[in-house]
Coordinates of C-alpha atoms in Angstrom, one line a residue:
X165 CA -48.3 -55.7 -53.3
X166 CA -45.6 -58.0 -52.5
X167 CA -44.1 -59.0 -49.1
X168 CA -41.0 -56.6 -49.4
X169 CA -43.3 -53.8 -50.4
X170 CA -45.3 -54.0 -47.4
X171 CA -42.7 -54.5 -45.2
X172 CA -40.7 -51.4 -46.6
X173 CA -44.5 -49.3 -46.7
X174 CA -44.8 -50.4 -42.9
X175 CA -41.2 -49.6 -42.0
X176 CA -41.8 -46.0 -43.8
X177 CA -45.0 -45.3 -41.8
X178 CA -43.1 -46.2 -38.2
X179 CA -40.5 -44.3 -38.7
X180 CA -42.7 -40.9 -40.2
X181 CA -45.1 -41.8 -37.1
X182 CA -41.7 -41.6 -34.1
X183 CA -40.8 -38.7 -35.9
X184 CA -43.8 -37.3 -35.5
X185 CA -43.8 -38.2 -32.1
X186 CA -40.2 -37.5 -31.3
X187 CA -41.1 -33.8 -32.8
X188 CA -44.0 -33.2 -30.4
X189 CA -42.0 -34.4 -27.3
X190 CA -39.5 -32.0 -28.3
X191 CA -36.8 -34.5 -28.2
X192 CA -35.5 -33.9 -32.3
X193 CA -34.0 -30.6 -32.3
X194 CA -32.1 -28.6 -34.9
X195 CA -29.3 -28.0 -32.6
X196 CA -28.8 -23.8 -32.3
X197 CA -25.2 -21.9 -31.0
X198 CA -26.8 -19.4 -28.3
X199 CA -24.9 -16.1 -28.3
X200 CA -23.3 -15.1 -25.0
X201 CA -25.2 -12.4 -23.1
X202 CA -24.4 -9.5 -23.9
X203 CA -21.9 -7.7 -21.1
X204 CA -23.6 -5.2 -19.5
X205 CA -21.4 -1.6 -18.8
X206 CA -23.4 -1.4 -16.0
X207 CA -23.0 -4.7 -14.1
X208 CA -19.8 -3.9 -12.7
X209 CA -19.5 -0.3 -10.6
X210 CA -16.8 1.6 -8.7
X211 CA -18.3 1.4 -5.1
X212 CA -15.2 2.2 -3.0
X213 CA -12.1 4.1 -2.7
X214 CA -9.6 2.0 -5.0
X215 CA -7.5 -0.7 -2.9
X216 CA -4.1 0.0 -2.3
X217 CA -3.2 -3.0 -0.7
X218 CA -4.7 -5.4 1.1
X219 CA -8.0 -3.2 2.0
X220 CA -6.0 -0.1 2.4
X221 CA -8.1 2.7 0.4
X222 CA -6.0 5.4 -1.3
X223 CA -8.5 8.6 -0.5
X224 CA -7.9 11.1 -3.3
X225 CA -7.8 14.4 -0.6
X226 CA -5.5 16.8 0.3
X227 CA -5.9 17.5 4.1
X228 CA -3.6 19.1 6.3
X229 CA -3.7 20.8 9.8
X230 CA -1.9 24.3 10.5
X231 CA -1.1 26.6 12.8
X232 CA -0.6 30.3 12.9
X233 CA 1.7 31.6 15.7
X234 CA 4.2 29.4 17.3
X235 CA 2.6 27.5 20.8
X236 CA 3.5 28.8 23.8
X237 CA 2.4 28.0 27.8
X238 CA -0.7 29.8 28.2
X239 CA -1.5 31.3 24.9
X240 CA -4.8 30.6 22.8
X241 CA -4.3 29.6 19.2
X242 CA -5.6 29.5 16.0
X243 CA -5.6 26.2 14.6
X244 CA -6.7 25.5 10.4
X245 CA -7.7 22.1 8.9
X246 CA -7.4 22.6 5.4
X247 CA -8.7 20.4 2.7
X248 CA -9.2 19.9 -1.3
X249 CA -10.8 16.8 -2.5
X250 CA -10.3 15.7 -6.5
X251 CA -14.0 14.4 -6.5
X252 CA -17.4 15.2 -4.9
X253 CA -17.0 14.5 -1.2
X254 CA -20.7 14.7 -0.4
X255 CA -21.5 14.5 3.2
X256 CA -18.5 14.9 4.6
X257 CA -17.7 14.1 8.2
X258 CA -14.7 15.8 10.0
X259 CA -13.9 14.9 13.8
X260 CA -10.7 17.3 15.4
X261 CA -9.5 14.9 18.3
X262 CA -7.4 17.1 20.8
X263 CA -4.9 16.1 23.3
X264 CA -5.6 16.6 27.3
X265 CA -3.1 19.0 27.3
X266 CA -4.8 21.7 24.7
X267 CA -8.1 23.3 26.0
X268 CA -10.7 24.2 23.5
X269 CA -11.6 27.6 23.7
X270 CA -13.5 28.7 20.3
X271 CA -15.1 26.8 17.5
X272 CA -15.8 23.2 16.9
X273 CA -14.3 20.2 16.6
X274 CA -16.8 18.5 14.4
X275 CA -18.0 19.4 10.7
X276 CA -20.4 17.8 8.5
X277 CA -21.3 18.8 4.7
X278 CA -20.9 18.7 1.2
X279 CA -17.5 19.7 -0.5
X280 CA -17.0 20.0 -4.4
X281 CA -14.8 18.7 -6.2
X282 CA -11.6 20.6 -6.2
X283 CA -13.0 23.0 -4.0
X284 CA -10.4 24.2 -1.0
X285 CA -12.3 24.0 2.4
X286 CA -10.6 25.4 5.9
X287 CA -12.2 24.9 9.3
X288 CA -10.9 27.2 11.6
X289 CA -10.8 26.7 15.9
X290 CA -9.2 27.9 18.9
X291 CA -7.3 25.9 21.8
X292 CA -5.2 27.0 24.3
X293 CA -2.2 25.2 25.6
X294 CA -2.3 24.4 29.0
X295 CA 1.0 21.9 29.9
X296 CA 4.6 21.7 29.1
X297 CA 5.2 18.8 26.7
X298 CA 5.0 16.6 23.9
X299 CA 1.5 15.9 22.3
X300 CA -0.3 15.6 19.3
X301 CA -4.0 16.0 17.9
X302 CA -5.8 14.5 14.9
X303 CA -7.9 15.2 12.3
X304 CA -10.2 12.5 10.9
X305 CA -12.5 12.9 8.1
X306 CA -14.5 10.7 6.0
X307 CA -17.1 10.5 2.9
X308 CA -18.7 8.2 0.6
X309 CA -18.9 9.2 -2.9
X310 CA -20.9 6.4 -3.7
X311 CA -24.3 6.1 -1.6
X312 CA -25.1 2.2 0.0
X313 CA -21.1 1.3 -0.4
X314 CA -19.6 0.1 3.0
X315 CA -16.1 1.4 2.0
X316 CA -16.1 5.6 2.9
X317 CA -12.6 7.0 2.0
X318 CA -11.1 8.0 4.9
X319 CA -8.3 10.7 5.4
X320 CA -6.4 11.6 8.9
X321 CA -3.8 14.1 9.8
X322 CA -1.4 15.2 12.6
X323 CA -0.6 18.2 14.3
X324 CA 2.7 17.9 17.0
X325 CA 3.3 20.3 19.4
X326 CA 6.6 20.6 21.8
X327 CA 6.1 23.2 24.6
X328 CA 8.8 24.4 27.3
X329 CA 6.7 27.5 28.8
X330 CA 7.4 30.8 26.4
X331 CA 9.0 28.1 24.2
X332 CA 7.0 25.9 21.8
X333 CA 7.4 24.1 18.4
X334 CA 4.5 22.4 16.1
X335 CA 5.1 20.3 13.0
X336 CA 2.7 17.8 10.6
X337 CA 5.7 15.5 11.0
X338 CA 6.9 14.0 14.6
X339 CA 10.0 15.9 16.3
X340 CA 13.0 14.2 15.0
X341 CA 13.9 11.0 17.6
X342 CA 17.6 10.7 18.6
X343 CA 17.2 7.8 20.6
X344 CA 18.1 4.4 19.2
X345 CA 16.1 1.5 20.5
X346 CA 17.4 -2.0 21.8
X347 CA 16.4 -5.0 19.8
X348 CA 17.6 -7.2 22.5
X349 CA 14.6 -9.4 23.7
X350 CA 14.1 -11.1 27.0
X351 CA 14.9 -14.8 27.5
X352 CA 12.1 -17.3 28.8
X353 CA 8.9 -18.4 28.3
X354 CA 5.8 -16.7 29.8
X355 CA 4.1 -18.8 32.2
X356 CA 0.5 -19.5 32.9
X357 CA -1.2 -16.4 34.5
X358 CA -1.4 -17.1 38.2
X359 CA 1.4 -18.8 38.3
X360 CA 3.7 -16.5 38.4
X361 CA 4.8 -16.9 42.3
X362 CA 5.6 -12.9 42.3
X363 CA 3.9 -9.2 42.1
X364 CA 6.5 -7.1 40.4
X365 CA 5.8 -3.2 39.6
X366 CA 8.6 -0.7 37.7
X367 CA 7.9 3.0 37.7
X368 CA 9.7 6.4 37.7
X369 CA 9.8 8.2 40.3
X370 CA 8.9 11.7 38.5
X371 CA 8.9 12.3 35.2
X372 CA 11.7 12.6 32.6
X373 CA 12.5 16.1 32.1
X374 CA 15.2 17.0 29.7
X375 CA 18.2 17.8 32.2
X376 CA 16.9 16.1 35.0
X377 CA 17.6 13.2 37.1
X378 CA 15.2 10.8 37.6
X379 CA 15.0 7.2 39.4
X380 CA 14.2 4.1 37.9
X381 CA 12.4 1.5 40.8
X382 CA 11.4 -1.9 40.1
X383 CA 9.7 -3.8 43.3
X384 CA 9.6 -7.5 43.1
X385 CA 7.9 -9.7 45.9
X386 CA 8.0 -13.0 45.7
X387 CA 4.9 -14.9 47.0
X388 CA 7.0 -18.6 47.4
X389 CA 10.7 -19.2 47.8
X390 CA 12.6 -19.0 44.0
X391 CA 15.9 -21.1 43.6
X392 CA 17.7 -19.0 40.9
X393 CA 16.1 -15.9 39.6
X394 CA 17.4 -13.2 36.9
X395 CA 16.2 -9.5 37.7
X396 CA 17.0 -6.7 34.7
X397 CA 16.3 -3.7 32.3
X398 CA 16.4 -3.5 28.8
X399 CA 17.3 0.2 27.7
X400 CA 18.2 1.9 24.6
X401 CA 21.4 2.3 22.8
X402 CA 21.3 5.9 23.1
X403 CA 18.9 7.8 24.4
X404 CA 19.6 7.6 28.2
X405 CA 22.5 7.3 30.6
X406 CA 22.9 5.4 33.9
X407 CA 24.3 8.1 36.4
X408 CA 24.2 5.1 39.3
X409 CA 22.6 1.9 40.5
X410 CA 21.9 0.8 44.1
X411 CA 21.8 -2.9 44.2
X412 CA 19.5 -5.0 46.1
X413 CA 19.7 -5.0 49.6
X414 CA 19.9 -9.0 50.0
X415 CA 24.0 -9.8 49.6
X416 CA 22.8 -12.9 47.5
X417 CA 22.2 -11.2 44.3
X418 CA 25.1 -10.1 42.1
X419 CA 25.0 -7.4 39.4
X420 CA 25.6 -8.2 35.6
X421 CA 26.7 -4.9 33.6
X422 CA 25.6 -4.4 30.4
X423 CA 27.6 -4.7 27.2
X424 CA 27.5 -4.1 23.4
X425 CA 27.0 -7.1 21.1
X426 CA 26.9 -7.0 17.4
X427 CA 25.0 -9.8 15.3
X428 CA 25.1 -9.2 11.4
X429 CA 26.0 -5.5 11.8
X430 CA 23.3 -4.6 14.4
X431 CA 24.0 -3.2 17.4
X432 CA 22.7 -3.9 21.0
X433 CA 23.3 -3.5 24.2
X434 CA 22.6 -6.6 26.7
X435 CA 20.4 -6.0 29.7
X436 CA 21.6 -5.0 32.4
X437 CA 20.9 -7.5 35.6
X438 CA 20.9 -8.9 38.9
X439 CA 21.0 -12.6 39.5
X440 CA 20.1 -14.4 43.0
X441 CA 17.4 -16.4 45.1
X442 CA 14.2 -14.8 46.1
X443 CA 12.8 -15.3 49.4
X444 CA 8.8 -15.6 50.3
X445 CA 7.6 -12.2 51.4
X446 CA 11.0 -10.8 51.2
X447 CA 11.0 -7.9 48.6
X448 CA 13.9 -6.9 46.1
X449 CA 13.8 -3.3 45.4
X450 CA 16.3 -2.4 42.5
X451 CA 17.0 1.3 41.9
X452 CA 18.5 2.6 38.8
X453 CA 19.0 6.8 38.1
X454 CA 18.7 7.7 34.6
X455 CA 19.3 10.8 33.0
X456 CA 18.3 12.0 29.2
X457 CA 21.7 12.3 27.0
X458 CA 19.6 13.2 23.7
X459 CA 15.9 13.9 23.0
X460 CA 13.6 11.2 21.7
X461 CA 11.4 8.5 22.8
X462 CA 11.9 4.9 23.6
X463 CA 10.9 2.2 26.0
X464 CA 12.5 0.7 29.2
X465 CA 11.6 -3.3 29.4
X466 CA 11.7 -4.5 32.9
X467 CA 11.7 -8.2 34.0
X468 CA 12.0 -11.3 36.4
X469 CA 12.9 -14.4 34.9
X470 CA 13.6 -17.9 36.5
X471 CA 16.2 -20.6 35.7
X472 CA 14.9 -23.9 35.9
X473 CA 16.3 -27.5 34.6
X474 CA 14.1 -27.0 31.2
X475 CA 15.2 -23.4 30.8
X476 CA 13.9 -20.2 31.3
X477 CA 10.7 -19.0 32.4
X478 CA 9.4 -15.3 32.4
X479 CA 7.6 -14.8 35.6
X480 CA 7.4 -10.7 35.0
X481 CA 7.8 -8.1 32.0
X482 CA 6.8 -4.0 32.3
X483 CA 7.1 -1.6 29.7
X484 CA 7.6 2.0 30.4
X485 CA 7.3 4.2 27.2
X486 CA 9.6 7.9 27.7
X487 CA 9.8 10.5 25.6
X488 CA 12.3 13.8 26.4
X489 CA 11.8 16.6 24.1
X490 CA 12.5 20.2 23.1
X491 CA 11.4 23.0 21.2
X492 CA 15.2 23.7 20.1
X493 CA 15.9 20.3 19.4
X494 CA 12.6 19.6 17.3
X495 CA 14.3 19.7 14.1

C-alpha cells in the first residue's frame, strides 16, 4: 500500500472514529423545529368581575332600595331592597346600613344566600323615623361567582330621606342642591404643627334650620403676640345670606367685604375678612348671622392666616359642612 493510501485509510478511520464519538456524546445532532405548545383553553380563566377602569368592577346586578308610604315623624316603615343578578350570585352577602336617625323596628339588616341567575330577590324590613332631617341609608351587597378569586363583585345603593314632622320625602337619588359652592381657596402655607402660635375654634351656635337665623362664631386666641394677621370665611355663592356681622371687639382690626371675581367665566366670591394684630392671651371673637336663602348643602371655610416678609402662612383652617332641606323643595 502506498504512502498516500495509508495516509488517506488513517484519515478515514479518525474521522469515522470522532464521529462515532461525537454521536455518543450527543454533540452531532440532526437539528429538529419543536412545535409550540399547544395553547391550552384552559390556562387563562375569568376570576373576577370585568375591570371597568383602573380596578373598578362593573357588577352585572340590578339592586335598588324602595319604600312604600311616604316618611313621616314618628311613623314605622316598610323598606324593600330589591335585586336581580344576570349570573349565579352564590353566597351572597347583603349588609342594610341605617342612619342614627331611623330606628329599626322589624326584620334584619343582614342577608346571606344563594340567588339564581335572573331570579328577582326582595328583602323586606321595618324602621321608624325618629328625627327631623336629612339622611340616608345604604345597601351593600357582595358575591363571588368564582370560588378562591380575591375580586367579589360588589353592588351598593341609596335610600334619602327628607323629614319635616307630618312632612317627609325619600328618593334613590340625593335631593336636588341649590347651593353653589366657592372655589376660592385660602392664601398661605400651612405651618409645622405646633407651631401655630394660636387655638382657633368656629362653630354654629344651633343648627341650620330652613327659615331660621343662626350665628356663625369663630374664637381665635393667640398664644404669642402676631404682627399682621388675616381672620375670614369662605362661603358659598348662593346658598346662604349674611343678615349682620359684629366685628371684633379690638379697634385694631378692620373688616374686608366680600366681592365677586370672575376668572375664565367662573364665578366666586372673595372671603370675607378682618385684618389686624393679635395680642398674647387676648381673644378675637368674630360673629357672623347667617340665614338659608335656598336649600342645599355646602361648606363654610374658616381661617387665620399671617403676613410675613416671605408671604403668607396659614396658622388655622375649619370646615363646617351644612345642609338646609325640605320635603317641598326635594325635587
Amino acid at each position: 500500500m502506498s504512502y498516500s493510501m495509508r495516509t488517506t485509510s488513517v484519515v478515514m478511520a479518525g474521522l469515522l472514529t470522532l464521529a462515532v464519538l461525537l454521536l455518543a456524546a450527543g454533540c452531532v445532532v440532526n437539528p429538529v423545529i419543536q412545535p409550540a405548545p399547544a395553547k391550552s383553553t384552559d390556562a387563562v380563566k375569568a376570576t373576577a368581575a370585568v375591570p371597568e377602569s383602573m380596578g373598578k368592577a362593573v357588577t352585572p346586578m340590578e339592586m335598588r332600595l324602595t319604600l312604600a308610604d311616604k316618611p313621616a315623624l314618628g311613623c314605622p316603615l316598610t323598606v324593600t331592597l330589591m335585586l336581580k343578578p344576570q349570573i349565579a350570585a352564590p353566597n351572597m352577602a347583603i349588609t342594610v346600613t341605617l342612619p342614627a336617625e331611623l330606628e329599626l323596628v322589624g326584620g334584619a339588616l343582614t342577608w346571606q344566600g344563594d340567588v339564581g341567575k335572573d331570579e328577582a330577590k326582595q328583602i323586606s324590613f321595618q324602621v321608624r323615623v325618629a328625627v327631623n332631617g336629612y339622611y340616608s341609608m345604604k345597601a351593600y351587597a357582595t358575591f363571588n361567582p368564582n370560588p378562591g378569586s380575591p375580586f367579589p363583585y360588589p353592588k351598593a345603593a341609596w335610600l334619602y330621606f327628607v323629614v319635616d314632622g307630618a312632612e317627609g320625602w325619600a328618593g334613590e337619588e340625593p335631593p336636588k342642591n341649590n347651593w353653589v359652592a366657592n372655589n376660592v381657596g385660602v392664601g398661605g402655607l400651612p405651618v409645622p404643627p405646633g407651631t401655630e402660635q394660636i387655638i382657633a375654634h368656629a362653630y354654629l351656635t344651633r343648627p341650620l334650620e330652613w327659615g331660621q337665623e343662626t350665628d356663625l362664631i369663630y374664637e381665635i386666641t393667640p398664644t404669642a403676640d402676631i404682627n399682621h394677621v388675616e381672620i375670614g370665611f369662605v362661603l358659598p355663592v348662593a346658598g346662604l345670606a349674611v343678615v349682620e356681622r359684629e366685628n371684633p371687639r379690638q379697634k385694631t382690626f378692620s373688616w374686608q367685604p366680600s366681592s365677586e371675581r370672575k376668572i375664565l367665566g367662573s364665578v366666586f366670591h372673595t372671603p370675607m375678612s378682618w385684618e389686624g394684630m393679635l395680642v398674647k392671651n387676648d381673644q378675637i371673637v368674630i360673629r357672623v348671622r347667617l340665614k338659608p336663602t335656598t336649600t342645599g348643602e355646602g361648606a363654610i371655610i374658616a381661617y387665620t392666616s399671617e403676613n410675613r416678609p416671605g408671604g403668607s402662612v396659614l396658622l388655622h383652617k375649619e370646615i363646617l359642612r351644612l345642609s338646609v332641606y325640605r320635603p317641598d323643595r326635594a325635587e
